[in-house]
PDB file of C-alpha atoms in Angstrom:
ATOM      1  CA  TYR P   1       5.533  33.367 -11.397  1.00  0.00           C
ATOM      2  CA  GLU P   2       3.851  34.775  -8.243  1.00  0.00           C
ATOM      3  CA  GLY P   3       6.133  32.559  -5.844  1.00  0.00           C
ATOM      4  CA  VAL P   4       9.222  33.667  -7.840  1.00  0.00           C
ATOM      5  CA  LEU P   5       8.264  37.282  -7.474  1.00  0.00           C
ATOM      6  CA  LEU P   6       7.802  36.813  -3.696  1.00  0.00           C
ATOM      7  CA  ALA P   7      11.255  35.407  -3.423  1.00  0.00           C
ATOM      8  CA  GLY P   8      12.621  38.561  -5.022  1.00  0.00           C
ATOM      9  CA  VAL P   9      13.391  37.115  -8.400  1.00  0.00           C
ATOM     10  CA  THR P  10      11.853  38.450 -11.544  1.00  0.00           C
ATOM     11  CA  PRO P  11      10.666  36.080 -14.336  1.00  0.00           C
ATOM     12  CA  LYS P  12      13.422  37.289 -16.522  1.00  0.00           C
ATOM     13  CA  GLN P  13      16.075  36.576 -13.776  1.00  0.00           C
ATOM     14  CA  LEU P  14      14.543  33.028 -13.311  1.00  0.00           C
ATOM     15  CA  ARG P  15      14.867  32.292 -16.951  1.00  0.00           C
ATOM     16  CA  GLY P  16      18.548  33.535 -16.800  1.00  0.00           C
ATOM     17  CA  LEU P  17      19.192  31.210 -13.719  1.00  0.00           C
ATOM     18  CA  VAL P  18      17.548  28.338 -15.589  1.00  0.00           C
ATOM     19  CA  ALA P  19      19.479  28.903 -18.769  1.00  0.00           C
ATOM     20  CA  SER P  20      22.842  28.996 -16.882  1.00  0.00           C
ATOM     21  CA  GLN P  21      21.737  25.830 -15.006  1.00  0.00           C
ATOM     22  CA  ALA P  22      22.175  27.427 -11.608  1.00  0.00           C
ATOM     23  CA  VAL P  23      18.505  26.581 -11.142  1.00  0.00           C
ATOM     24  CA  VAL P  24      16.686  23.516 -12.483  1.00  0.00           C
ATOM     25  CA  ARG P  25      12.919  23.444 -13.092  1.00  0.00           C
ATOM     26  CA  VAL P  26      11.626  20.276 -11.385  1.00  0.00           C
ATOM     27  CA  ARG P  27       7.987  21.075 -12.323  1.00  0.00           C
ATOM     28  CA  LYS P  28       5.927  24.046 -13.039  1.00  0.00           C
ATOM     29  CA  GLY P  29       6.370  26.473 -10.202  1.00  0.00           C
ATOM     30  CA  ALA P  30       8.945  24.364  -8.421  1.00  0.00           C
ATOM     31  CA  TYR P  31      12.695  24.687  -8.808  1.00  0.00           C
ATOM     32  CA  ALA P  32      15.838  23.124  -7.293  1.00  0.00           C
ATOM     33  CA  CYS P  33      19.342  24.364  -7.005  1.00  0.00           C
ATOM     34  CA  GLY P  34      21.156  23.203 -10.049  1.00  0.00           C
ATOM     35  CA  GLU P  35      24.124  21.887  -8.057  1.00  0.00           C
ATOM     36  CA  HIS P  36      21.948  20.018  -5.742  1.00  0.00           C
ATOM     37  CA  TRP P  37      19.908  18.458  -8.571  1.00  0.00           C
ATOM     38  CA  ARG P  38      23.041  17.295 -10.178  1.00  0.00           C
ATOM     39  CA  ALA P  39      24.442  15.948  -7.023  1.00  0.00           C
ATOM     40  CA  VAL P  40      21.254  13.787  -6.627  1.00  0.00           C
ATOM     41  CA  SER P  41      21.719  11.221  -9.392  1.00  0.00           C
ATOM     42  CA  THR P  42      19.708   8.279  -8.114  1.00  0.00           C
ATOM     43  CA  HIS P  43      16.213   7.258  -9.172  1.00  0.00           C
ATOM     44  CA  ALA P  44      15.108   7.491  -5.569  1.00  0.00           C
ATOM     45  CA  GLY P  45      16.732  10.890  -4.948  1.00  0.00           C
ATOM     46  CA  ARG P  46      15.310  12.558  -8.066  1.00  0.00           C
ATOM     47  CA  GLY P  47      11.946  10.844  -7.318  1.00  0.00           C
ATOM     48  CA  LEU P  48      11.874  12.367  -3.823  1.00  0.00           C
ATOM     49  CA  LEU P  49      12.674  15.821  -5.202  1.00  0.00           C
ATOM     50  CA  ALA P  50       9.974  15.459  -7.768  1.00  0.00           C
ATOM     51  CA  ALA P  51       7.413  14.413  -5.165  1.00  0.00           C
ATOM     52  CA  ARG P  52       8.309  17.231  -2.852  1.00  0.00           C
ATOM     53  CA  ALA P  53       8.090  19.671  -5.865  1.00  0.00           C
ATOM     54  CA  ALA P  54       4.654  18.420  -6.610  1.00  0.00           C
ATOM     55  CA  SER P  55       3.519  18.427  -2.997  1.00  0.00           C
ATOM     56  CA  MET P  56       4.582  22.172  -2.752  1.00  0.00           C
ATOM     57  CA  THR P  57       2.209  23.101  -5.615  1.00  0.00           C
ATOM     58  CA  MET P  58      -0.743  21.094  -4.551  1.00  0.00           C
ATOM     59  CA  VAL P  59      -3.609  22.670  -2.498  1.00  0.00           C
ATOM     60  CA  GLU P  60      -5.581  19.471  -1.640  1.00  0.00           C
ATOM     61  CA  GLY P  61      -4.517  17.326   1.419  1.00  0.00           C
ATOM     62  CA  HIS P  62      -2.583  14.413   0.528  1.00  0.00           C
ATOM     63  CA  VAL P  63       0.234  11.875   1.676  1.00  0.00           C
ATOM     64  CA  PHE P  64       2.811  10.423  -0.365  1.00  0.00           C
ATOM     65  CA  SER P  65       2.107   6.807  -1.429  1.00  0.00           C
ATOM     66  CA  HIS P  66       3.454   4.121  -3.747  1.00  0.00           C
ATOM     67  CA  ASP P  67       6.675   5.236  -5.462  1.00  0.00           C
ATOM     68  CA  SER P  68       6.910   8.553  -3.615  1.00  0.00           C
ATOM     69  CA  ALA P  69       6.401   7.100  -0.258  1.00  0.00           C
ATOM     70  CA  ALA P  70       9.142   4.441  -0.876  1.00  0.00           C
ATOM     71  CA  HIS P  71      11.523   7.181  -1.964  1.00  0.00           C
ATOM     72  CA  SER P  72      10.679   9.211   1.201  1.00  0.00           C
ATOM     73  CA  LEU P  73      11.069   6.141   3.336  1.00  0.00           C
ATOM     74  CA  GLY P  74      14.201   4.769   1.909  1.00  0.00           C
ATOM     75  CA  LEU P  75      12.470   1.669   0.681  1.00  0.00           C
ATOM     76  CA  PRO P  76      14.399   0.265  -2.317  1.00  0.00           C
ATOM     77  CA  PHE P  77      12.359  -1.093  -5.208  1.00  0.00           C
ATOM     78  CA  LEU P  78      12.872  -1.841  -8.988  1.00  0.00           C
ATOM     79  CA  ALA P  79      12.259   1.412 -10.815  1.00  0.00           C
ATOM     80  CA  PRO P  80       9.178   1.445 -13.153  1.00  0.00           C
ATOM     81  CA  ALA P  81       9.524   2.315 -16.784  1.00  0.00           C
ATOM     82  CA  ALA P  82       7.477   5.456 -16.437  1.00  0.00           C
ATOM     83  CA  PRO P  83       7.915   6.999 -12.992  1.00  0.00           C
ATOM     84  CA  LEU P  84       5.260   9.185 -11.569  1.00  0.00           C
ATOM     85  CA  VAL P  85       4.750  11.029  -8.403  1.00  0.00           C
ATOM     86  CA  HIS P  86       2.141   9.228  -6.298  1.00  0.00           C
ATOM     87  CA  VAL P  87      -0.197  10.695  -3.709  1.00  0.00           C
ATOM     88  CA  THR P  88      -3.139   9.335  -1.940  1.00  0.00           C
ATOM     89  CA  ARG P  89      -6.127  11.417  -0.815  1.00  0.00           C
ATOM     90  CA  GLU P  90      -9.063  10.506   1.209  1.00  0.00           C
ATOM     91  CA  ARG P  91     -12.562  11.195  -0.100  1.00  0.00           C
ATOM     92  CA  VAL P  92     -11.525  10.818  -3.719  1.00  0.00           C
ATOM     93  CA  CYS P  93     -12.994   8.185  -5.852  1.00  0.00           C
ATOM     94  CA  GLY P  94     -10.737   6.101  -8.089  1.00  0.00           C
ATOM     95  CA  SER P  95      -7.262   7.211  -9.464  1.00  0.00           C
ATOM     96  CA  ARG P  96      -6.171   9.721 -12.111  1.00  0.00           C
ATOM     97  CA  ALA P  97      -2.863  10.932 -13.455  1.00  0.00           C
ATOM     98  CA  THR P  98      -2.416  14.564 -14.135  1.00  0.00           C
ATOM     99  CA  ALA P  99       0.774  16.530 -14.893  1.00  0.00           C
ATOM    100  CA  GLY P 100       3.097  13.640 -13.902  1.00  0.00           C
ATOM    101  CA  VAL P 101       1.143  13.026 -10.573  1.00  0.00           C
ATOM    102  CA  LYS P 102      -1.009  10.060 -10.001  1.00  0.00           C
ATOM    103  CA  HIS P 103      -3.824  10.865  -7.437  1.00  0.00           C
ATOM    104  CA  HIS P 104      -5.115   7.619  -5.538  1.00  0.00           C
ATOM    105  CA  GLY P 105      -8.402   7.690  -3.792  1.00  0.00           C
ATOM    106  CA  ALA P 106      -8.036   5.132  -0.932  1.00  0.00           C
ATOM    107  CA  ALA P 107      -8.840   4.848   2.740  1.00  0.00           C
ATOM    108  CA  TYR P 108      -5.933   4.737   5.243  1.00  0.00           C
ATOM    109  CA  GLY P 109      -5.693   4.932   8.971  1.00  0.00           C
ATOM    110  CA  PRO P 110      -3.643   7.463  11.066  1.00  0.00           C
ATOM    111  CA  SER P 111      -1.500   4.644  12.211  1.00  0.00           C
ATOM    112  CA  GLN P 112      -0.355   4.208   8.612  1.00  0.00           C
ATOM    113  CA  VAL P 113       0.931   7.733   8.327  1.00  0.00           C
ATOM    114  CA  VAL P 114       4.653   8.655   8.783  1.00  0.00           C
ATOM    115  CA  ARG P 115       5.958  12.273   9.018  1.00  0.00           C
ATOM    116  CA  GLY P 116       9.405  13.185   7.874  1.00  0.00           C
ATOM    117  CA  ASP P 117      11.344  16.084   7.003  1.00  0.00           C
ATOM    118  CA  ARG P 118       9.054  18.130   4.687  1.00  0.00           C
ATOM    119  CA  TRP P 119       6.902  15.106   3.716  1.00  0.00           C
ATOM    120  CA  VAL P 120       4.074  12.845   4.964  1.00  0.00           C
ATOM    121  CA  ALA P 121       3.729   9.442   3.605  1.00  0.00           C
ATOM    122  CA  LEU P 122       1.969   6.047   4.051  1.00  0.00           C
ATOM    123  CA  ASP P 123       4.115   3.579   6.178  1.00  0.00           C
ATOM    124  CA  MET P 124       6.496   0.985   4.865  1.00  0.00           C
ATOM    125  CA  ALA P 125       4.165  -1.940   4.998  1.00  0.00           C
ATOM    126  CA  ARG P 126       1.279  -0.118   3.227  1.00  0.00           C
ATOM    127  CA  THR P 127       3.645   1.352   0.583  1.00  0.00           C
ATOM    128  CA  ALA P 128       5.153  -2.144  -0.264  1.00  0.00           C
ATOM    129  CA  VAL P 129       1.661  -3.578  -0.708  1.00  0.00           C
ATOM    130  CA  ASP P 130       0.515  -0.479  -2.687  1.00  0.00           C
ATOM    131  CA  LEU P 131       3.618  -1.009  -5.009  1.00  0.00           C
ATOM    132  CA  VAL P 132       2.594  -4.601  -5.774  1.00  0.00           C
ATOM    133  CA  ARG P 133      -0.893  -3.493  -6.654  1.00  0.00           C
ATOM    134  CA  GLU P 134       0.377  -0.527  -8.892  1.00  0.00           C
ATOM    135  CA  HIS P 135       3.229  -2.218 -10.597  1.00  0.00           C
ATOM    136  CA  GLY P 136       2.729  -6.007 -10.402  1.00  0.00           C
ATOM    137  CA  ILE P 137       4.749  -8.819  -8.925  1.00  0.00           C
ATOM    138  CA  ARG P 138       8.192  -7.983 -10.266  1.00  0.00           C
ATOM    139  CA  ILE P 139       8.437  -4.390  -8.860  1.00  0.00           C
ATOM    140  CA  GLY P 140       6.100  -5.175  -5.944  1.00  0.00           C
ATOM    141  CA  LEU P 141       7.997  -8.243  -4.828  1.00  0.00           C
ATOM    142  CA  SER P 142      11.314  -6.311  -4.678  1.00  0.00           C
ATOM    143  CA  ALA P 143       9.500  -3.670  -2.463  1.00  0.00           C
ATOM    144  CA  CYS P 144       8.174  -6.426  -0.147  1.00  0.00           C
ATOM    145  CA  ASP P 145      11.665  -8.070   0.095  1.00  0.00           C
ATOM    146  CA  SER P 146      13.152  -4.721   0.854  1.00  0.00           C
ATOM    147  CA  ALA P 147      10.407  -4.029   3.484  1.00  0.00           C
ATOM    148  CA  LEU P 148      11.197  -7.301   5.199  1.00  0.00           C
ATOM    149  CA  ARG P 149      14.975  -6.556   5.060  1.00  0.00           C
ATOM    150  CA  LEU P 150      14.321  -3.066   6.753  1.00  0.00           C
ATOM    151  CA  GLY P 151      12.478  -4.666   9.692  1.00  0.00           C
ATOM    152  CA  VAL P 152       8.828  -4.850   8.587  1.00  0.00           C
ATOM    153  CA  SER P 153       7.321  -8.075   9.568  1.00  0.00           C
ATOM    154  CA  SER P 154       5.320 -10.540   7.319  1.00  0.00           C
ATOM    155  CA  THR P 155       2.439  -9.857   9.882  1.00  0.00           C
ATOM    156  CA  GLU P 156       2.675  -6.100   9.129  1.00  0.00           C
ATOM    157  CA  LEU P 157       2.554  -6.664   5.473  1.00  0.00           C
ATOM    158  CA  ALA P 158      -0.405  -8.954   5.682  1.00  0.00           C
ATOM    159  CA  ALA P 159      -2.175  -6.402   8.037  1.00  0.00           C
ATOM    160  CA  ALA P 160      -1.772  -3.680   5.488  1.00  0.00           C
ATOM    161  CA  ALA P 161      -3.216  -5.849   2.709  1.00  0.00           C
ATOM    162  CA  ALA P 162      -6.197  -7.145   4.995  1.00  0.00           C
ATOM    163  CA  PRO P 163      -8.515  -4.300   4.182  1.00  0.00           C
ATOM    164  CA  MET P 164      -7.928  -4.455   0.503  1.00  0.00           C
ATOM    165  CA  THR P 165     -10.011  -7.641   0.098  1.00  0.00           C
ATOM    166  CA  TYR P 166     -11.714  -6.394  -3.124  1.00  0.00           C
ATOM    167  CA  TRP P 167      -9.065  -3.912  -4.358  1.00  0.00           C
ATOM    168  CA  ARG P 168      -7.641  -4.260  -7.799  1.00  0.00           C
ATOM    169  CA  GLY P 169      -4.373  -6.283  -7.621  1.00  0.00           C
ATOM    170  CA  ILE P 170      -5.007  -8.077  -4.301  1.00  0.00           C
ATOM    171  CA  ARG P 171      -4.399 -11.461  -5.807  1.00  0.00           C
ATOM    172  CA  THR P 172      -0.875 -10.392  -6.881  1.00  0.00           C
ATOM    173  CA  VAL P 173      -0.370  -8.931  -3.428  1.00  0.00           C
ATOM    174  CA  ARG P 174      -1.246 -12.237  -1.695  1.00  0.00           C
ATOM    175  CA  LEU P 175       1.331 -13.946  -4.112  1.00  0.00           C
ATOM    176  CA  ALA P 176       3.894 -11.420  -3.333  1.00  0.00           C
ATOM    177  CA  LEU P 177       3.417 -11.791   0.432  1.00  0.00           C
ATOM    178  CA  GLU P 178       3.911 -15.567  -0.028  1.00  0.00           C
ATOM    179  CA  TRP P 179       7.009 -15.242  -1.929  1.00  0.00           C
ATOM    180  CA  ALA P 180       8.548 -12.226  -0.124  1.00  0.00           C
ATOM    181  CA  ASP P 181      11.964 -12.958   1.455  1.00  0.00           C
ATOM    182  CA  ALA P 182      14.102 -10.695   3.511  1.00  0.00           C
ATOM    183  CA  GLY P 183      17.210 -12.755   2.189  1.00  0.00           C
ATOM    184  CA  ALA P 184      16.406 -11.927  -1.420  1.00  0.00           C
ATOM    185  CA  ASP P 185      19.089  -9.881  -3.384  1.00  0.00           C
ATOM    186  CA  ASN P 186      18.650  -6.141  -3.287  1.00  0.00           C
ATOM    187  CA  PRO P 187      16.759  -4.610  -6.226  1.00  0.00           C
TER     188      PRO P 187
END
C-alpha cells in the first residue's frame, strides 16, 4: 500500500476504486485505469500491461523476453495456454516462475537489447528463437514466421540461435528456422 499512499489514495479509497471498476488490479501493487484495461482486449495488449506491471514491482535488473518481449515489439505469435510474464536476467542460473513471472537466466549481448516506451526487451530475432525454445514448434514457428514478415532476416534468426548450441530446445529451434516462411499465414 505504500505506493498507493504516496499517490494520495488511501487503502480504503483504493478498495472502493477497484470495487467500482474505475481501477483494475493488474497484479499486487500495480493497477490500471479500468477504462484503459477494458479498451485493451487483445492477448498482446493485456500481456504488455501485465509485463509492465510486473516490471514496476521488480527490483532486480531485467529485460522483457519471450512472450513479454514479443508483446512489446509487436511480434505476433500464437498464444500459449498459460501465459506468463517473461523476463531475462543476467547472472541468474536456470529459470523459475514466481507470482506469474518466469525469470530466465541467460546471457545476451547489448546489441540484442531494444528500448521502448517504458520497457526494455530482447530484440525480435532473439525473441522469436526464445519463443521456440519456450513453447515448442507450433507457437515458436508462428513467431519466426512473423519475425521474417516484419523484416528480420533468416541470417539474423540463425545468429540469435548460434550461441545456444547446448541450450534446451535448440533442436526445435533449428527445425523452426528451416521451416520459417515470411509468406505463412498470420497467427
